[in-house]
PDB file of N, CA and C in Angstrom:
ATOM      1  N   UNK A   1      86.235  98.345  90.755  1.00  0.00           N
ATOM      2  CA  UNK A   1      85.355  98.875  91.000  1.00  0.00           C
ATOM      3  C   UNK A   1      84.345  98.440  90.962  1.00  0.00           C
ATOM      4  N   UNK A   2      83.656  98.161  89.890  1.00  0.00           N
ATOM      5  CA  UNK A   2      82.778  97.766  89.325  1.00  0.00           C
ATOM      6  C   UNK A   2      82.242  96.256  89.066  1.00  0.00           C
ATOM      7  N   UNK A   3      81.557  95.692  89.006  1.00  0.00           N
ATOM      8  CA  UNK A   3      81.601  94.238  88.982  1.00  0.00           C
ATOM      9  C   UNK A   3      80.536  94.137  87.654  1.00  0.00           C
ATOM     10  N   UNK A   4      81.013  92.988  86.633  1.00  0.00           N
ATOM     11  CA  UNK A   4      79.851  92.388  85.706  1.00  0.00           C
ATOM     12  C   UNK A   4      79.248  90.793  85.674  1.00  0.00           C
ATOM     13  N   UNK A   5      78.408  90.772  85.332  1.00  0.00           N
ATOM     14  CA  UNK A   5      78.101  89.113  85.396  1.00  0.00           C
ATOM     15  C   UNK A   5      78.579  88.304  84.281  1.00  0.00           C
ATOM     16  N   UNK A   6      79.199  87.564  85.701  1.00  0.00           N
ATOM     17  CA  UNK A   6      79.522  86.182  85.214  1.00  0.00           C
ATOM     18  C   UNK A   6      81.807  86.903  84.829  1.00  0.00           C
ATOM     19  N   UNK A   7      81.802  87.817  85.617  1.00  0.00           N
ATOM     20  CA  UNK A   7      83.022  88.183  85.052  1.00  0.00           C
ATOM     21  C   UNK A   7      83.949  86.890  85.945  1.00  0.00           C
ATOM     22  N   UNK A   8      85.231  87.094  85.935  1.00  0.00           N
ATOM     23  CA  UNK A   8      86.568  85.960  86.721  1.00  0.00           C
ATOM     24  C   UNK A   8      86.919  86.743  87.517  1.00  0.00           C
ATOM     25  N   UNK A   9      87.004  87.442  88.798  1.00  0.00           N
ATOM     26  CA  UNK A   9      87.754  87.830  89.535  1.00  0.00           C
ATOM     27  C   UNK A   9      88.675  87.593  90.014  1.00  0.00           C
ATOM     28  N   UNK A  10      89.607  88.162  89.955  1.00  0.00           N
ATOM     29  CA  UNK A  10      91.038  87.929  91.177  1.00  0.00           C
ATOM     30  C   UNK A  10      90.738  88.696  92.751  1.00  0.00           C
ATOM     31  N   UNK A  11      91.280  87.536  93.388  1.00  0.00           N
ATOM     32  CA  UNK A  11      90.420  87.827  94.910  1.00  0.00           C
ATOM     33  C   UNK A  11      92.115  88.427  95.219  1.00  0.00           C
ATOM     34  N   UNK A  12      91.842  89.778  95.830  1.00  0.00           N
ATOM     35  CA  UNK A  12      93.592  89.685  97.102  1.00  0.00           C
ATOM     36  C   UNK A  12      93.272  90.463  98.181  1.00  0.00           C
ATOM     37  N   UNK A  13      94.114  90.509  98.736  1.00  0.00           N
ATOM     38  CA  UNK A  13      93.432  91.007 100.326  1.00  0.00           C
ATOM     39  C   UNK A  13      95.144  91.829 100.468  1.00  0.00           C
ATOM     40  N   UNK A  14      94.740  92.848 101.218  1.00  0.00           N
ATOM     41  CA  UNK A  14      96.458  93.694 101.826  1.00  0.00           C
ATOM     42  C   UNK A  14      95.702  93.873 103.402  1.00  0.00           C
ATOM     43  N   UNK A  15      97.088  93.687 103.870  1.00  0.00           N
ATOM     44  CA  UNK A  15      96.761  94.710 105.318  1.00  0.00           C
ATOM     45  C   UNK A  15      97.186  95.950 105.296  1.00  0.00           C
ATOM     46  N   UNK A  16      96.358  97.463 105.713  1.00  0.00           N
ATOM     47  CA  UNK A  16      97.438  99.140 106.479  1.00  0.00           C
ATOM     48  C   UNK A  16      97.776  98.765 107.173  1.00  0.00           C
ATOM     49  N   UNK A  17      98.941  99.071 107.548  1.00  0.00           N
ATOM     50  CA  UNK A  17      99.283  99.774 108.856  1.00  0.00           C
ATOM     51  C   UNK A  17      98.761 101.079 109.242  1.00  0.00           C
ATOM     52  N   UNK A  18      99.241 101.313 110.531  1.00  0.00           N
ATOM     53  CA  UNK A  18      98.859 102.669 110.697  1.00  0.00           C
ATOM     54  C   UNK A  18      99.481 103.490 109.756  1.00  0.00           C
ATOM     55  N   UNK A  19      99.008 104.929 109.390  1.00  0.00           N
ATOM     56  CA  UNK A  19      99.542 105.474 108.015  1.00  0.00           C
ATOM     57  C   UNK A  19      99.698 105.118 106.550  1.00  0.00           C
ATOM     58  N   UNK A  20      99.986 103.478 106.656  1.00  0.00           N
ATOM     59  CA  UNK A  20      99.418 103.657 104.833  1.00  0.00           C
ATOM     60  C   UNK A  20      98.386 103.918 104.042  1.00  0.00           C
ATOM     61  N   UNK A  21      98.031 104.288 103.061  1.00  0.00           N
ATOM     62  CA  UNK A  21      97.457 104.929 101.627  1.00  0.00           C
ATOM     63  C   UNK A  21      97.470 103.861 100.578  1.00  0.00           C
ATOM     64  N   UNK A  22      96.429 103.334 100.308  1.00  0.00           N
ATOM     65  CA  UNK A  22      95.733 102.896  99.172  1.00  0.00           C
ATOM     66  C   UNK A  22      94.947 103.863  98.657  1.00  0.00           C
ATOM     67  N   UNK A  23      95.462 103.636  97.263  1.00  0.00           N
ATOM     68  CA  UNK A  23      94.615 104.618  95.849  1.00  0.00           C
ATOM     69  C   UNK A  23      93.924 103.274  94.952  1.00  0.00           C
ATOM     70  N   UNK A  24      92.478 103.629  95.065  1.00  0.00           N
ATOM     71  CA  UNK A  24      92.127 102.846  94.403  1.00  0.00           C
ATOM     72  C   UNK A  24      91.928 103.293  92.941  1.00  0.00           C
ATOM     73  N   UNK A  25      92.139 102.490  91.967  1.00  0.00           N
ATOM     74  CA  UNK A  25      90.478 104.119  90.681  1.00  0.00           C
ATOM     75  C   UNK A  25      90.284 102.579  89.442  1.00  0.00           C
ATOM     76  N   UNK A  26      89.935 102.993  88.674  1.00  0.00           N
ATOM     77  CA  UNK A  26      89.186 102.518  88.084  1.00  0.00           C
ATOM     78  C   UNK A  26      90.353 102.463  86.458  1.00  0.00           C
ATOM     79  N   UNK A  27      89.588 101.482  85.885  1.00  0.00           N
ATOM     80  CA  UNK A  27      91.243 100.916  84.438  1.00  0.00           C
ATOM     81  C   UNK A  27      90.871 102.202  83.701  1.00  0.00           C
ATOM     82  N   UNK A  28      89.669 103.582  83.806  1.00  0.00           N
ATOM     83  CA  UNK A  28      89.695 104.509  82.304  1.00  0.00           C
ATOM     84  C   UNK A  28      90.902 105.037  82.833  1.00  0.00           C
ATOM     85  N   UNK A  29      91.832 105.128  83.691  1.00  0.00           N
ATOM     86  CA  UNK A  29      92.518 106.432  84.904  1.00  0.00           C
ATOM     87  C   UNK A  29      93.621 105.359  83.520  1.00  0.00           C
ATOM     88  N   UNK A  30      94.268 104.736  84.366  1.00  0.00           N
ATOM     89  CA  UNK A  30      95.837 104.815  83.022  1.00  0.00           C
ATOM     90  C   UNK A  30      94.997 104.048  81.524  1.00  0.00           C
ATOM     91  N   UNK A  31      94.038 103.766  81.057  1.00  0.00           N
ATOM     92  CA  UNK A  31      93.593 103.552  79.886  1.00  0.00           C
ATOM     93  C   UNK A  31      93.161 105.344  79.257  1.00  0.00           C
ATOM     94  N   UNK A  32      92.981 106.580  79.843  1.00  0.00           N
ATOM     95  CA  UNK A  32      93.857 107.548  78.973  1.00  0.00           C
ATOM     96  C   UNK A  32      94.554 107.957  78.330  1.00  0.00           C
ATOM     97  N   UNK A  33      94.195 108.610  77.223  1.00  0.00           N
ATOM     98  CA  UNK A  33      95.182 108.707  75.929  1.00  0.00           C
ATOM     99  C   UNK A  33      95.605 110.017  75.323  1.00  0.00           C
ATOM    100  N   UNK A  34      96.730 110.265  75.535  1.00  0.00           N
ATOM    101  CA  UNK A  34      96.670 111.564  75.542  1.00  0.00           C
ATOM    102  C   UNK A  34      96.656 111.877  73.724  1.00  0.00           C
ATOM    103  N   UNK A  35      96.561 112.749  73.063  1.00  0.00           N
ATOM    104  CA  UNK A  35      96.534 113.409  71.797  1.00  0.00           C
ATOM    105  C   UNK A  35      97.567 112.314  70.570  1.00  0.00           C
ATOM    106  N   UNK A  36      98.560 111.876  71.121  1.00  0.00           N
ATOM    107  CA  UNK A  36      99.617 110.813  69.892  1.00  0.00           C
ATOM    108  C   UNK A  36      99.252 109.737  70.365  1.00  0.00           C
ATOM    109  N   UNK A  37      97.342 109.046  71.309  1.00  0.00           N
ATOM    110  CA  UNK A  37      97.216 107.798  71.011  1.00  0.00           C
ATOM    111  C   UNK A  37      97.807 107.369  72.681  1.00  0.00           C
ATOM    112  N   UNK A  38      99.123 107.768  73.396  1.00  0.00           N
ATOM    113  CA  UNK A  38      99.769 106.911  74.383  1.00  0.00           C
ATOM    114  C   UNK A  38      98.859 107.148  74.970  1.00  0.00           C
ATOM    115  N   UNK A  39      98.583 105.671  76.432  1.00  0.00           N
ATOM    116  CA  UNK A  39      98.224 105.567  76.996  1.00  0.00           C
ATOM    117  C   UNK A  39      98.825 106.550  78.508  1.00  0.00           C
ATOM    118  N   UNK A  40      98.390 106.168  79.149  1.00  0.00           N
ATOM    119  CA  UNK A  40      98.159 107.083  81.278  1.00  0.00           C
ATOM    120  C   UNK A  40      99.398 105.670  81.500  1.00  0.00           C
ATOM    121  N   UNK A  41      98.718 105.319  81.606  1.00  0.00           N
ATOM    122  CA  UNK A  41      99.970 103.820  81.825  1.00  0.00           C
ATOM    123  C   UNK A  41      99.654 103.139  83.398  1.00  0.00           C
ATOM    124  N   UNK A  42      99.912 102.000  83.556  1.00  0.00           N
ATOM    125  CA  UNK A  42     100.379 102.289  85.140  1.00  0.00           C
ATOM    126  C   UNK A  42     101.380 102.984  85.855  1.00  0.00           C
ATOM    127  N   UNK A  43     102.547 102.958  84.919  1.00  0.00           N
ATOM    128  CA  UNK A  43     103.906 103.172  85.455  1.00  0.00           C
ATOM    129  C   UNK A  43     103.542 104.490  85.288  1.00  0.00           C
ATOM    130  N   UNK A  44     102.760 105.313  84.559  1.00  0.00           N
ATOM    131  CA  UNK A  44     103.062 106.792  84.839  1.00  0.00           C
ATOM    132  C   UNK A  44     101.778 107.343  86.390  1.00  0.00           C
ATOM    133  N   UNK A  45     101.158 106.341  86.335  1.00  0.00           N
ATOM    134  CA  UNK A  45      99.805 105.933  87.837  1.00  0.00           C
ATOM    135  C   UNK A  45     101.118 105.926  88.318  1.00  0.00           C
ATOM    136  N   UNK A  46     101.808 104.853  88.590  1.00  0.00           N
ATOM    137  CA  UNK A  46     103.033 104.419  89.892  1.00  0.00           C
ATOM    138  C   UNK A  46     103.999 105.909  90.584  1.00  0.00           C
ATOM    139  N   UNK A  47     104.278 106.325  89.534  1.00  0.00           N
ATOM    140  CA  UNK A  47     105.140 107.700  89.546  1.00  0.00           C
ATOM    141  C   UNK A  47     104.132 108.838  90.234  1.00  0.00           C
ATOM    142  N   UNK A  48     103.098 109.008  89.999  1.00  0.00           N
ATOM    143  CA  UNK A  48     102.418 110.048  90.203  1.00  0.00           C
ATOM    144  C   UNK A  48     101.978 109.686  91.552  1.00  0.00           C
ATOM    145  N   UNK A  49     101.871 108.422  92.167  1.00  0.00           N
ATOM    146  CA  UNK A  49     100.877 108.200  93.439  1.00  0.00           C
ATOM    147  C   UNK A  49     102.740 108.815  93.923  1.00  0.00           C
ATOM    148  N   UNK A  50     103.409 107.780  94.082  1.00  0.00           N
ATOM    149  CA  UNK A  50     105.023 108.403  94.544  1.00  0.00           C
ATOM    150  C   UNK A  50     105.233 109.495  94.697  1.00  0.00           C
ATOM    151  N   UNK A  51     105.147 110.875  93.969  1.00  0.00           N
ATOM    152  CA  UNK A  51     105.284 112.343  93.845  1.00  0.00           C
ATOM    153  C   UNK A  51     104.380 113.164  94.389  1.00  0.00           C
ATOM    154  N   UNK A  52     103.216 112.233  94.616  1.00  0.00           N
ATOM    155  CA  UNK A  52     102.388 112.966  95.500  1.00  0.00           C
ATOM    156  C   UNK A  52     102.547 113.450  96.896  1.00  0.00           C
ATOM    157  N   UNK A  53     102.000 114.713  97.108  1.00  0.00           N
ATOM    158  CA  UNK A  53     102.520 114.988  99.161  1.00  0.00           C
ATOM    159  C   UNK A  53     100.847 114.024  99.480  1.00  0.00           C
ATOM    160  N   UNK A  54     102.188 113.277 100.698  1.00  0.00           N
ATOM    161  CA  UNK A  54     101.663 113.128 101.301  1.00  0.00           C
ATOM    162  C   UNK A  54     100.715 113.638 102.536  1.00  0.00           C
ATOM    163  N   UNK A  55      99.766 114.745 102.342  1.00  0.00           N
ATOM    164  CA  UNK A  55      99.826 115.130 104.193  1.00  0.00           C
ATOM    165  C   UNK A  55      97.724 114.240 103.814  1.00  0.00           C
ATOM    166  N   UNK A  56      97.882 114.000 102.706  1.00  0.00           N
ATOM    167  CA  UNK A  56      96.533 113.764 102.765  1.00  0.00           C
ATOM    168  C   UNK A  56      96.023 112.836 101.748  1.00  0.00           C
ATOM    169  N   UNK A  57      94.904 111.249 102.188  1.00  0.00           N
ATOM    170  CA  UNK A  57      94.848 110.848 100.400  1.00  0.00           C
ATOM    171  C   UNK A  57      94.670 111.369  99.803  1.00  0.00           C
ATOM    172  N   UNK A  58      93.087 112.672 100.074  1.00  0.00           N
ATOM    173  CA  UNK A  58      92.528 114.116  98.750  1.00  0.00           C
ATOM    174  C   UNK A  58      93.937 114.397  98.477  1.00  0.00           C
ATOM    175  N   UNK A  59      94.550 114.810  98.939  1.00  0.00           N
ATOM    176  CA  UNK A  59      95.986 115.545  97.971  1.00  0.00           C
ATOM    177  C   UNK A  59      96.537 114.589  97.113  1.00  0.00           C
ATOM    178  N   UNK A  60      96.898 113.218  97.097  1.00  0.00           N
ATOM    179  CA  UNK A  60      97.069 112.012  96.260  1.00  0.00           C
ATOM    180  C   UNK A  60      96.305 112.079  95.216  1.00  0.00           C
ATOM    181  N   UNK A  61      95.124 111.819  96.008  1.00  0.00           N
ATOM    182  CA  UNK A  61      93.774 111.056  94.328  1.00  0.00           C
ATOM    183  C   UNK A  61      93.889 112.557  92.831  1.00  0.00           C
ATOM    184  N   UNK A  62      93.605 113.957  94.113  1.00  0.00           N
ATOM    185  CA  UNK A  62      93.799 115.369  93.293  1.00  0.00           C
ATOM    186  C   UNK A  62      94.882 114.944  92.418  1.00  0.00           C
ATOM    187  N   UNK A  63      96.072 114.898  93.070  1.00  0.00           N
ATOM    188  CA  UNK A  63      97.463 114.712  92.042  1.00  0.00           C
ATOM    189  C   UNK A  63      97.353 113.683  90.630  1.00  0.00           C
ATOM    190  N   UNK A  64      96.529 112.904  91.250  1.00  0.00           N
ATOM    191  CA  UNK A  64      96.367 111.796  89.233  1.00  0.00           C
ATOM    192  C   UNK A  64      95.308 112.272  89.097  1.00  0.00           C
ATOM    193  N   UNK A  65      94.574 112.983  89.713  1.00  0.00           N
ATOM    194  CA  UNK A  65      93.349 112.976  88.571  1.00  0.00           C
ATOM    195  C   UNK A  65      94.162 114.122  87.962  1.00  0.00           C
ATOM    196  N   UNK A  66      94.531 115.243  88.487  1.00  0.00           N
ATOM    197  CA  UNK A  66      95.502 116.572  87.277  1.00  0.00           C
ATOM    198  C   UNK A  66      96.462 115.687  86.542  1.00  0.00           C
ATOM    199  N   UNK A  67      96.669 114.773  86.677  1.00  0.00           N
ATOM    200  CA  UNK A  67      97.930 114.482  85.836  1.00  0.00           C
ATOM    201  C   UNK A  67      97.560 113.640  84.703  1.00  0.00           C
ATOM    202  N   UNK A  68      96.449 113.324  84.875  1.00  0.00           N
ATOM    203  CA  UNK A  68      95.467 112.948  83.521  1.00  0.00           C
ATOM    204  C   UNK A  68      95.137 113.517  82.969  1.00  0.00           C
ATOM    205  N   UNK A  69      94.402 114.086  83.461  1.00  0.00           N
ATOM    206  CA  UNK A  69      93.583 115.247  83.237  1.00  0.00           C
ATOM    207  C   UNK A  69      95.065 116.388  82.105  1.00  0.00           C
ATOM    208  N   UNK A  70      96.305 116.394  82.893  1.00  0.00           N
ATOM    209  CA  UNK A  70      96.649 117.102  81.876  1.00  0.00           C
ATOM    210  C   UNK A  70      97.209 116.306  80.657  1.00  0.00           C
ATOM    211  N   UNK A  71      97.763 115.028  80.883  1.00  0.00           N
ATOM    212  CA  UNK A  71      97.992 114.013  79.616  1.00  0.00           C
ATOM    213  C   UNK A  71      97.076 114.216  78.635  1.00  0.00           C
ATOM    214  N   UNK A  72      95.888 113.788  78.590  1.00  0.00           N
ATOM    215  CA  UNK A  72      95.395 113.937  77.869  1.00  0.00           C
ATOM    216  C   UNK A  72      94.912 115.500  77.546  1.00  0.00           C
ATOM    217  N   UNK A  73      95.776 116.655  77.612  1.00  0.00           N
ATOM    218  CA  UNK A  73      95.458 117.682  76.921  1.00  0.00           C
ATOM    219  C   UNK A  73      94.040 118.436  77.023  1.00  0.00           C
ATOM    220  N   UNK A  74      93.087 118.268  77.831  1.00  0.00           N
ATOM    221  CA  UNK A  74      91.945 119.103  77.660  1.00  0.00           C
ATOM    222  C   UNK A  74      90.549 118.154  76.996  1.00  0.00           C
ATOM    223  N   UNK A  75      91.421 117.082  76.182  1.00  0.00           N
ATOM    224  CA  UNK A  75      90.709 116.126  75.846  1.00  0.00           C
ATOM    225  C   UNK A  75      90.549 115.263  76.458  1.00  0.00           C
ATOM    226  N   UNK A  76      88.543 115.381  76.060  1.00  0.00           N
ATOM    227  CA  UNK A  76      87.408 114.797  77.226  1.00  0.00           C
ATOM    228  C   UNK A  76      87.889 113.077  77.582  1.00  0.00           C
ATOM    229  N   UNK A  77      87.524 112.344  78.977  1.00  0.00           N
ATOM    230  CA  UNK A  77      87.859 110.924  78.913  1.00  0.00           C
ATOM    231  C   UNK A  77      86.916 110.207  78.191  1.00  0.00           C
ATOM    232  N   UNK A  78      87.514 108.979  77.684  1.00  0.00           N
ATOM    233  CA  UNK A  78      86.716 108.520  76.823  1.00  0.00           C
ATOM    234  C   UNK A  78      86.037 107.106  77.889  1.00  0.00           C
ATOM    235  N   UNK A  79      86.653 106.742  78.711  1.00  0.00           N
ATOM    236  CA  UNK A  79      86.171 105.867  80.248  1.00  0.00           C
ATOM    237  C   UNK A  79      85.517 106.386  81.149  1.00  0.00           C
ATOM    238  N   UNK A  80      85.001 106.055  82.248  1.00  0.00           N
ATOM    239  CA  UNK A  80      84.873 106.689  83.536  1.00  0.00           C
ATOM    240  C   UNK A  80      86.837 106.582  83.970  1.00  0.00           C
ATOM    241  N   UNK A  81      86.459 107.541  84.665  1.00  0.00           N
ATOM    242  CA  UNK A  81      87.763 108.246  86.144  1.00  0.00           C
ATOM    243  C   UNK A  81      87.494 107.689  86.913  1.00  0.00           C
ATOM    244  N   UNK A  82      87.352 106.734  87.749  1.00  0.00           N
ATOM    245  CA  UNK A  82      87.264 107.028  89.209  1.00  0.00           C
ATOM    246  C   UNK A  82      88.487 106.769  90.412  1.00  0.00           C
ATOM    247  N   UNK A  83      88.749 107.333  91.688  1.00  0.00           N
ATOM    248  CA  UNK A  83      90.174 107.453  92.207  1.00  0.00           C
ATOM    249  C   UNK A  83      89.603 107.640  93.575  1.00  0.00           C
ATOM    250  N   UNK A  84      89.539 106.437  94.315  1.00  0.00           N
ATOM    251  CA  UNK A  84      89.042 106.520  95.749  1.00  0.00           C
ATOM    252  C   UNK A  84      91.207 106.668  96.649  1.00  0.00           C
ATOM    253  N   UNK A  85      91.114 107.119  97.300  1.00  0.00           N
ATOM    254  CA  UNK A  85      91.478 107.000  98.935  1.00  0.00           C
ATOM    255  C   UNK A  85      91.402 106.571 100.224  1.00  0.00           C
ATOM    256  N   UNK A  86      92.853 105.576 101.093  1.00  0.00           N
ATOM    257  CA  UNK A  86      91.967 104.867 102.045  1.00  0.00           C
ATOM    258  C   UNK A  86      92.834 105.045 102.927  1.00  0.00           C
ATOM    259  N   UNK A  87      92.797 105.740 103.902  1.00  0.00           N
ATOM    260  CA  UNK A  87      94.030 105.509 104.993  1.00  0.00           C
ATOM    261  C   UNK A  87      94.218 107.489 104.562  1.00  0.00           C
ATOM    262  N   UNK A  88      95.967 107.337 105.367  1.00  0.00           N
ATOM    263  CA  UNK A  88      96.631 108.531 105.819  1.00  0.00           C
ATOM    264  C   UNK A  88      96.722 109.494 104.956  1.00  0.00           C
TER     265      UNK A  88
END
């Protein structure tokens, strides 16, 4: 979601269909650490998104942020965490 000068970025394009939802987040989410030093990770993120209620994007985004907060067990995030939902 952020851009740095001189970066080498891969461009990917996706088409959303009616009813699809896309969740975008910064790396600070996946890199959130538990008190044991374990990262939240992409797989835990995927599991959280797949298990979140599908009523609205806001619900999915809230579920992701709450899961990462719980995973850190009250510890402050060391990197920014941004989650954006697009679609249903």
